[in-house]
Short mmCIF file of C-alpha atoms and ligand atoms in Angstrom, two decimals:
data_model
loop_
_atom_site.label_atom_id
_atom_site.label_comp_id
_atom_site.label_asym_id
_atom_site.label_seq_id
_atom_site.Cartn_x
_atom_site.Cartn_y
_atom_site.Cartn_z
CA MET T 61 4.89 72.58 6.17
CA ALA T 62 8.13 73.03 4.19
CA GLY T 63 9.41 76.60 3.83
CA PRO T 64 9.73 78.31 0.46
CA SER T 65 12.53 77.34 -1.91
CA ILE T 66 14.93 80.28 -2.10
CA ALA T 67 17.60 81.14 -4.66
CA LEU T 68 20.08 83.74 -3.41
CA ILE T 69 22.02 85.50 -6.14
CA GLY T 70 25.18 87.00 -4.65
CA ALA T 71 26.26 85.91 -1.17
CA GLY T 72 28.44 88.88 -0.21
CA ARG T 73 28.05 90.92 2.98
CA MET T 74 24.27 91.44 2.84
CA GLY T 75 23.36 88.26 0.97
CA ALA T 76 25.31 86.08 3.42
CA ALA T 77 23.74 87.94 6.37
CA LEU T 78 20.31 87.02 5.00
CA ALA T 79 21.27 83.38 4.43
CA SER T 80 22.74 83.02 7.92
CA GLY T 81 19.44 84.29 9.35
CA TRP T 82 17.49 81.70 7.33
CA LEU T 83 19.88 78.95 8.44
CA ALA T 84 19.53 79.96 12.10
CA GLY T 85 15.74 79.46 11.93
CA ARG T 86 13.84 76.27 12.58
CA GLY T 87 13.55 73.50 9.98
CA LYS T 88 15.82 72.79 7.04
CA PRO T 89 15.36 75.60 4.52
CA ASP T 90 15.81 74.92 0.81
CA ILE T 91 18.48 77.50 -0.07
CA ARG T 92 20.32 77.60 -3.38
CA ILE T 93 23.16 80.09 -3.66
CA GLN T 94 24.57 81.41 -6.91
CA ASP T 95 27.91 83.15 -6.48
CA PRO T 96 30.90 82.65 -8.81
CA LYS T 97 33.45 83.20 -6.01
CA PRO T 98 31.75 82.06 -2.80
CA SER T 99 33.29 83.03 0.55
CA GLU T 100 34.75 80.47 2.94
CA THR T 101 31.57 80.58 5.05
CA VAL T 102 29.33 79.90 2.08
CA THR T 103 31.61 77.08 0.91
CA GLU T 104 31.44 75.58 4.42
CA TRP T 105 27.63 75.78 4.40
CA ALA T 106 27.62 73.93 1.08
CA GLY T 107 30.11 71.32 2.39
CA ALA T 108 27.85 70.72 5.39
CA GLY T 109 24.82 70.28 3.11
CA LYS T 110 23.08 73.38 4.48
CA VAL T 111 22.81 75.09 1.09
CA SER T 112 23.31 74.01 -2.49
CA LEU T 113 25.97 76.04 -4.25
CA ASN T 114 25.75 77.09 -7.89
CA PRO T 115 23.14 74.47 -8.89
CA GLU T 116 21.34 74.46 -12.25
CA PRO T 117 18.67 77.19 -12.10
CA GLU T 118 15.02 76.13 -11.94
CA PRO T 119 11.92 78.06 -10.84
CA VAL T 120 11.90 78.70 -7.08
CA ASP T 121 9.38 80.28 -4.71
CA VAL T 122 11.60 83.28 -3.93
CA LEU T 123 14.51 84.70 -5.91
CA VAL T 124 16.63 87.06 -3.79
CA ILE T 125 18.94 89.36 -5.74
CA ALA T 126 21.90 90.63 -3.68
CA VAL T 127 24.50 91.57 -6.28
CA LYS T 128 25.77 95.08 -6.87
CA PRO T 129 23.32 97.22 -8.88
CA GLN T 130 25.98 97.75 -11.57
CA VAL T 131 26.20 93.97 -12.14
CA PHE T 132 22.46 93.39 -12.42
CA PRO T 133 21.72 94.63 -15.97
CA LYS T 134 24.44 92.37 -17.42
CA MET T 135 23.16 89.26 -15.66
CA ALA T 136 19.39 89.84 -15.55
CA GLU T 137 18.69 87.61 -18.56
CA SER T 138 20.56 84.69 -16.92
CA LEU T 139 18.24 84.90 -13.89
CA LYS T 140 15.07 84.12 -15.85
CA PRO T 141 15.36 80.31 -15.46
CA TRP T 142 14.91 80.82 -11.69
CA ILE T 143 11.58 82.53 -12.26
CA GLY T 144 8.22 80.77 -12.69
CA PRO T 145 4.74 82.33 -12.85
CA GLN T 146 4.45 82.40 -9.02
CA THR T 147 8.08 83.26 -8.16
CA LEU T 148 8.49 86.27 -5.88
CA VAL T 149 11.56 88.39 -6.64
CA LEU T 150 13.13 90.21 -3.70
CA SER T 151 15.83 92.72 -4.63
CA ILE T 152 18.06 94.34 -2.00
CA MET T 153 19.98 96.34 -4.61
CA ALA T 154 20.30 100.08 -4.09
CA GLY T 155 19.05 102.18 -6.99
CA THR T 156 17.26 99.48 -8.95
CA ARG T 157 13.60 100.36 -9.34
CA LEU T 158 10.63 97.99 -9.34
CA LYS T 159 9.92 98.93 -12.95
CA GLN T 160 13.49 98.03 -13.99
CA LEU T 161 13.27 94.70 -12.15
CA THR T 162 9.93 93.94 -13.81
CA GLU T 163 11.15 94.86 -17.29
CA ARG T 164 14.46 93.01 -17.07
CA LEU T 165 13.12 89.89 -15.35
CA GLY T 166 9.74 89.65 -17.10
CA THR T 167 7.68 89.37 -13.89
CA GLY T 168 5.65 91.85 -11.86
CA HIS T 169 5.96 89.89 -8.61
CA VAL T 170 8.78 92.07 -7.31
CA ILE T 171 9.59 93.59 -3.92
CA ARG T 172 12.42 96.03 -3.38
CA VAL T 173 14.05 95.95 0.05
CA MET T 174 16.64 98.15 1.73
CA PRO T 175 18.26 96.27 4.64
CA ASN T 176 21.34 97.33 6.61
CA THR T 177 24.42 95.59 8.00
CA PRO T 178 23.35 95.42 11.70
CA GLY T 179 21.04 92.76 10.23
CA ALA T 180 24.04 90.42 10.49
CA ILE T 181 23.35 90.29 14.27
CA GLY T 182 19.55 90.61 14.05
CA LYS T 183 19.61 94.35 14.88
CA GLY T 184 18.99 95.72 11.39
CA VAL T 185 16.05 97.39 9.76
CA SER T 186 14.67 96.45 6.35
CA VAL T 187 12.30 98.71 4.44
CA MET T 188 10.13 97.24 1.67
CA ALA T 189 8.44 98.71 -1.42
CA LYS T 190 6.32 96.49 -3.65
CA SER T 191 4.88 96.45 -7.13
CA ASP T 192 1.08 96.61 -7.48
CA ILE T 193 0.47 92.96 -8.26
CA VAL T 194 2.37 91.55 -5.27
CA MET T 195 -0.13 89.56 -3.20
CA ALA T 196 -0.61 89.74 0.59
CA LYS T 197 0.71 86.17 0.89
CA GLN T 198 3.92 87.15 -0.95
CA LEU T 199 4.39 90.19 1.28
CA GLU T 200 4.05 87.90 4.28
CA ILE T 201 6.73 85.55 2.87
CA ALA T 202 9.07 88.51 2.30
CA GLY T 203 8.47 89.72 5.85
CA LYS T 204 9.32 86.27 7.24
CA LEU T 205 12.54 86.08 5.20
CA LEU T 206 13.64 89.51 6.42
CA LYS T 207 12.65 89.03 10.06
CA PRO T 208 15.94 87.33 11.11
CA LEU T 209 17.71 90.59 10.20
CA GLY T 210 15.62 92.64 12.65
CA GLU T 211 12.76 95.11 12.15
CA VAL T 212 10.79 95.00 8.91
CA ILE T 213 9.01 98.16 7.77
CA GLY T 214 6.60 98.74 4.91
CA PRO T 215 5.56 98.47 2.24
CA VAL T 216 6.29 102.16 1.74
CA ASP T 217 5.80 104.13 -1.46
CA GLU T 218 8.75 103.40 -3.75
CA LYS T 219 9.40 107.14 -4.14
CA HIS T 220 10.82 107.09 -0.58
CA MET T 221 13.41 104.37 -1.25
CA SER T 222 16.27 106.67 -2.29
CA VAL T 223 16.10 108.61 0.97
CA VAL T 224 15.55 105.38 2.95
CA THR T 225 18.78 104.10 1.37
CA GLY T 226 20.61 107.29 2.38
CA LEU T 227 19.25 107.07 5.93
CA SER T 228 19.05 103.46 7.15
CA GLY T 229 20.87 101.60 4.33
CA SER T 230 24.03 103.70 4.47
CA GLY T 231 23.43 105.03 7.99
CA PRO T 232 25.52 102.46 9.90
CA ALA T 233 28.59 103.85 8.10
CA TYR T 234 27.86 107.34 9.45
CA VAL T 235 27.73 105.97 12.99
CA PHE T 236 30.98 104.03 12.52
CA LEU T 237 32.58 107.21 11.20
CA MET T 238 31.41 109.02 14.31
CA ALA T 239 33.05 106.35 16.50
CA GLU T 240 36.29 106.72 14.50
CA ALA T 241 36.20 110.51 14.71
CA MET T 242 35.41 110.57 18.44
CA ALA T 243 38.24 108.14 19.22
CA ASP T 244 40.72 110.00 16.98
CA ALA T 245 39.84 113.30 18.63
CA ALA T 246 40.29 111.85 22.11
CA MET T 247 43.67 110.40 21.07
CA ALA T 248 44.70 113.81 19.77
CA GLU T 249 43.86 115.14 23.25
CA GLY T 250 46.20 112.55 24.76
CA LEU T 251 44.00 109.54 25.60
CA PRO T 252 45.61 106.12 24.92
CA ALA T 253 44.25 104.57 21.67
CA GLU T 254 42.71 101.48 23.26
CA LEU T 255 40.83 103.48 25.91
CA ALA T 256 39.67 106.04 23.33
CA GLU T 257 38.28 103.36 20.99
CA GLN T 258 36.62 101.46 23.84
CA LEU T 259 34.94 104.59 25.22
CA ALA T 260 33.77 105.78 21.79
CA ALA T 261 32.18 102.40 20.98
CA LEU T 262 30.57 101.94 24.42
CA THR T 263 29.22 105.50 24.39
CA ILE T 264 27.55 104.99 21.02
CA GLU T 265 26.18 101.61 22.08
CA GLY T 266 24.79 103.03 25.34
CA ALA T 267 23.32 106.14 23.76
CA ALA T 268 21.64 104.06 21.01
CA ALA T 269 20.15 101.65 23.56
CA LEU T 270 18.90 104.54 25.72
CA MET T 271 17.33 106.20 22.69
CA VAL T 272 15.52 102.99 21.68
CA GLN T 273 14.24 102.30 25.21
CA SER T 274 13.31 105.86 26.10
CA ASP T 275 10.00 107.55 25.26
CA GLU T 276 11.84 110.83 24.85
CA ALA T 277 12.88 112.32 21.52
CA PRO T 278 16.63 112.34 20.67
CA SER T 279 16.63 116.12 21.11
CA ALA T 280 15.29 115.77 24.70
CA LEU T 281 17.92 113.11 25.47
CA ARG T 282 20.59 115.46 24.10
CA LYS T 283 19.34 118.29 26.30
CA ALA T 284 19.44 115.98 29.34
CA VAL T 285 23.21 115.59 28.86
CA THR T 286 23.75 119.30 28.36
CA SER T 287 24.25 121.22 31.62
CA PRO T 288 24.00 124.98 31.08
CA GLY T 289 27.48 126.40 30.76
CA GLY T 290 28.99 122.90 31.03
CA THR T 291 31.26 120.69 28.94
CA THR T 292 28.60 119.32 26.55
CA GLN T 293 27.42 122.81 25.72
CA ALA T 294 31.00 123.74 24.82
CA ALA T 295 31.18 120.79 22.40
CA LEU T 296 27.69 121.28 20.93
CA ASP T 297 28.42 124.95 20.25
CA ILE T 298 30.94 123.61 17.74
CA LEU T 299 29.00 120.60 16.42
CA MET T 300 25.78 122.59 15.95
CA ASP T 301 27.41 125.74 14.65
CA GLU T 302 26.66 126.94 11.12
CA GLY T 303 28.14 124.31 8.77
CA GLY T 304 28.26 121.81 11.66
CA MET T 305 26.78 118.35 12.03
CA PRO T 306 23.10 119.06 11.14
CA ILE T 307 24.00 120.75 7.87
CA LEU T 308 26.69 118.18 7.07
CA MET T 309 24.19 115.37 7.64
CA ARG T 310 21.67 117.15 5.44
CA LYS T 311 24.25 117.27 2.64
CA ALA T 312 25.39 113.67 3.23
CA ILE T 313 21.92 112.13 3.11
CA ARG T 314 21.04 114.21 0.07
CA ALA T 315 24.23 112.97 -1.65
CA ALA T 316 23.42 109.33 -0.82
CA ALA T 317 19.82 109.66 -2.03
CA ASN T 318 20.99 111.38 -5.21
CA ARG T 319 23.51 108.59 -5.81
CA ASP T 320 20.67 106.06 -5.46
CA ARG T 321 18.69 107.99 -8.09
CA GLU T 322 21.77 108.16 -10.32
CA LEU T 323 22.27 104.39 -10.02
CA SER T 324 18.65 103.97 -11.19
CA ARG T 325 19.43 105.99 -14.28
CA ASP T 326 22.70 104.09 -14.91
CA THR T 327 20.95 100.72 -14.78
CA ASP T 328 18.17 101.78 -17.21
N1 LIG R 694 26.49 96.45 2.30
C1 LIG R 694 25.42 97.12 2.73
O1 LIG R 694 25.44 97.78 3.78
C2 LIG R 694 24.14 97.07 1.96
C3 LIG R 694 24.09 96.60 0.67
N2 LIG R 694 22.90 96.60 -0.02
C4 LIG R 694 22.85 96.11 -1.38
O2 LIG R 694 23.20 94.75 -1.36
C5 LIG R 694 23.82 94.40 -2.58
C6 LIG R 694 25.09 93.65 -2.27
O3 LIG R 694 25.92 94.48 -1.51
P1 LIG R 694 27.08 93.86 -0.62
O4 LIG R 694 26.62 92.60 0.00
O5 LIG R 694 27.57 94.96 0.22
O6 LIG R 694 28.15 93.56 -1.78
P2 LIG R 694 29.17 92.37 -1.92
O7 LIG R 694 30.13 92.76 -2.98
O8 LIG R 694 29.70 92.01 -0.57
O9 LIG R 694 28.25 91.16 -2.43
C7 LIG R 694 27.88 90.95 -3.76
C8 LIG R 694 28.15 89.50 -4.07
O10 LIG R 694 27.66 89.19 -5.37
C9 LIG R 694 28.63 88.39 -6.01
N3 LIG R 694 28.46 88.37 -7.46
C10 LIG R 694 29.06 89.15 -8.41
N4 LIG R 694 28.64 88.78 -9.64
C11 LIG R 694 27.77 87.77 -9.47
C12 LIG R 694 27.00 86.96 -10.36
N5 LIG R 694 27.05 87.14 -11.67
N6 LIG R 694 26.21 86.00 -9.82
C13 LIG R 694 26.14 85.82 -8.50
N7 LIG R 694 26.84 86.53 -7.61
C14 LIG R 694 27.64 87.50 -8.09
C15 LIG R 694 29.93 89.01 -5.56
O11 LIG R 694 31.03 88.18 -5.84
P3 LIG R 694 32.48 88.89 -6.08
O12 LIG R 694 32.86 89.48 -4.77
O13 LIG R 694 33.34 87.74 -6.47
O14 LIG R 694 32.30 89.91 -7.16
C16 LIG R 694 29.65 89.17 -4.07
O15 LIG R 694 29.87 87.96 -3.36
C17 LIG R 694 24.06 95.69 -3.35
O16 LIG R 694 23.15 95.78 -4.40
C18 LIG R 694 23.82 96.79 -2.32
O17 LIG R 694 23.25 97.93 -2.90
C19 LIG R 694 21.73 96.99 0.56
C20 LIG R 694 21.73 97.43 1.83
C21 LIG R 694 22.93 97.55 2.64
O1 LIG R 695 26.76 101.84 -0.34
C1 LIG R 695 25.85 101.27 -0.96
O2 LIG R 695 25.62 101.58 -2.15
C2 LIG R 695 25.04 100.20 -0.29
C3 LIG R 695 23.57 100.55 -0.25
C4 LIG R 695 23.29 100.95 1.16
C5 LIG R 695 24.48 100.54 1.89
N1 LIG R 695 25.40 100.10 1.10
#
């Protein structure tokens, strides 16, 4: 059976990650991409006949919206020709609520998704929230389209999506910052740059893999590294001090979630 016809609006970092997952699957998916300034990769896909680039809009099975939330209100009207009575709309935009999608696009068949960039290598997590009238079959289609990016979670209540965005959507950036900060600190202590960067990245990779494979909670794994009176304890006394990492993370995730809520208000 042929797969669904898909129109992808915006093939930037996340949109292109989605499309490359669909292209890596079996069969020849029907993918139409709308992007005014397509990247080299997207242009190559089009040249090789893998996708059709900037075709005339017509109703498709699934419309995937992957533009910036600030762009959406200005272009929403122009997306209507892609939408028929049965079209499922999948939005990955931060801070754009199901109600706003429904009102601007004139359909209730909408699912909001928060993916993350590790999806580009199949190691991401996508969290879905859906409007009431989305059918089980449509949820299944959405799940299949998101599967190449990694784990798919939900549907969850939409009220959780701002915090989800602050945690898993933006979260990879926090981890990359930690790698940068660890390497910079080691360099400041005299380690050569290349060795510092290599050790920071491998340590984060190893710790993440151990956490995923282990049955133990992150706090137990942390304690297993921490010998009483040892080196880790000396570092954690600083990281977990008042105003240290836990409180900073609390403030950071609150700021990200609040920004998501603010974006919702801006796009009203
Ligand atoms: N990056 C991330 O980690 C995550 C992003 N998201 C969400 O994904 C969405 C896209 O983010 P991201 O991929 O990072 O951003 P990008 O800027 O990389 O991608 C957006 C793409 O949309 C294109 N575009 C702009 N205007 C139009 C238009 N009128 N029609 C079609 N395409 C258009 C842009 O082109 P141009 O560059 O020429 O403007 C660009 O290629 C956002 O809503 C974001 O909230 C969600 C989860 C994680
Ligand atoms: O920074 C952003 O707004 C987007 C949403 C989550 C990750 N990137």
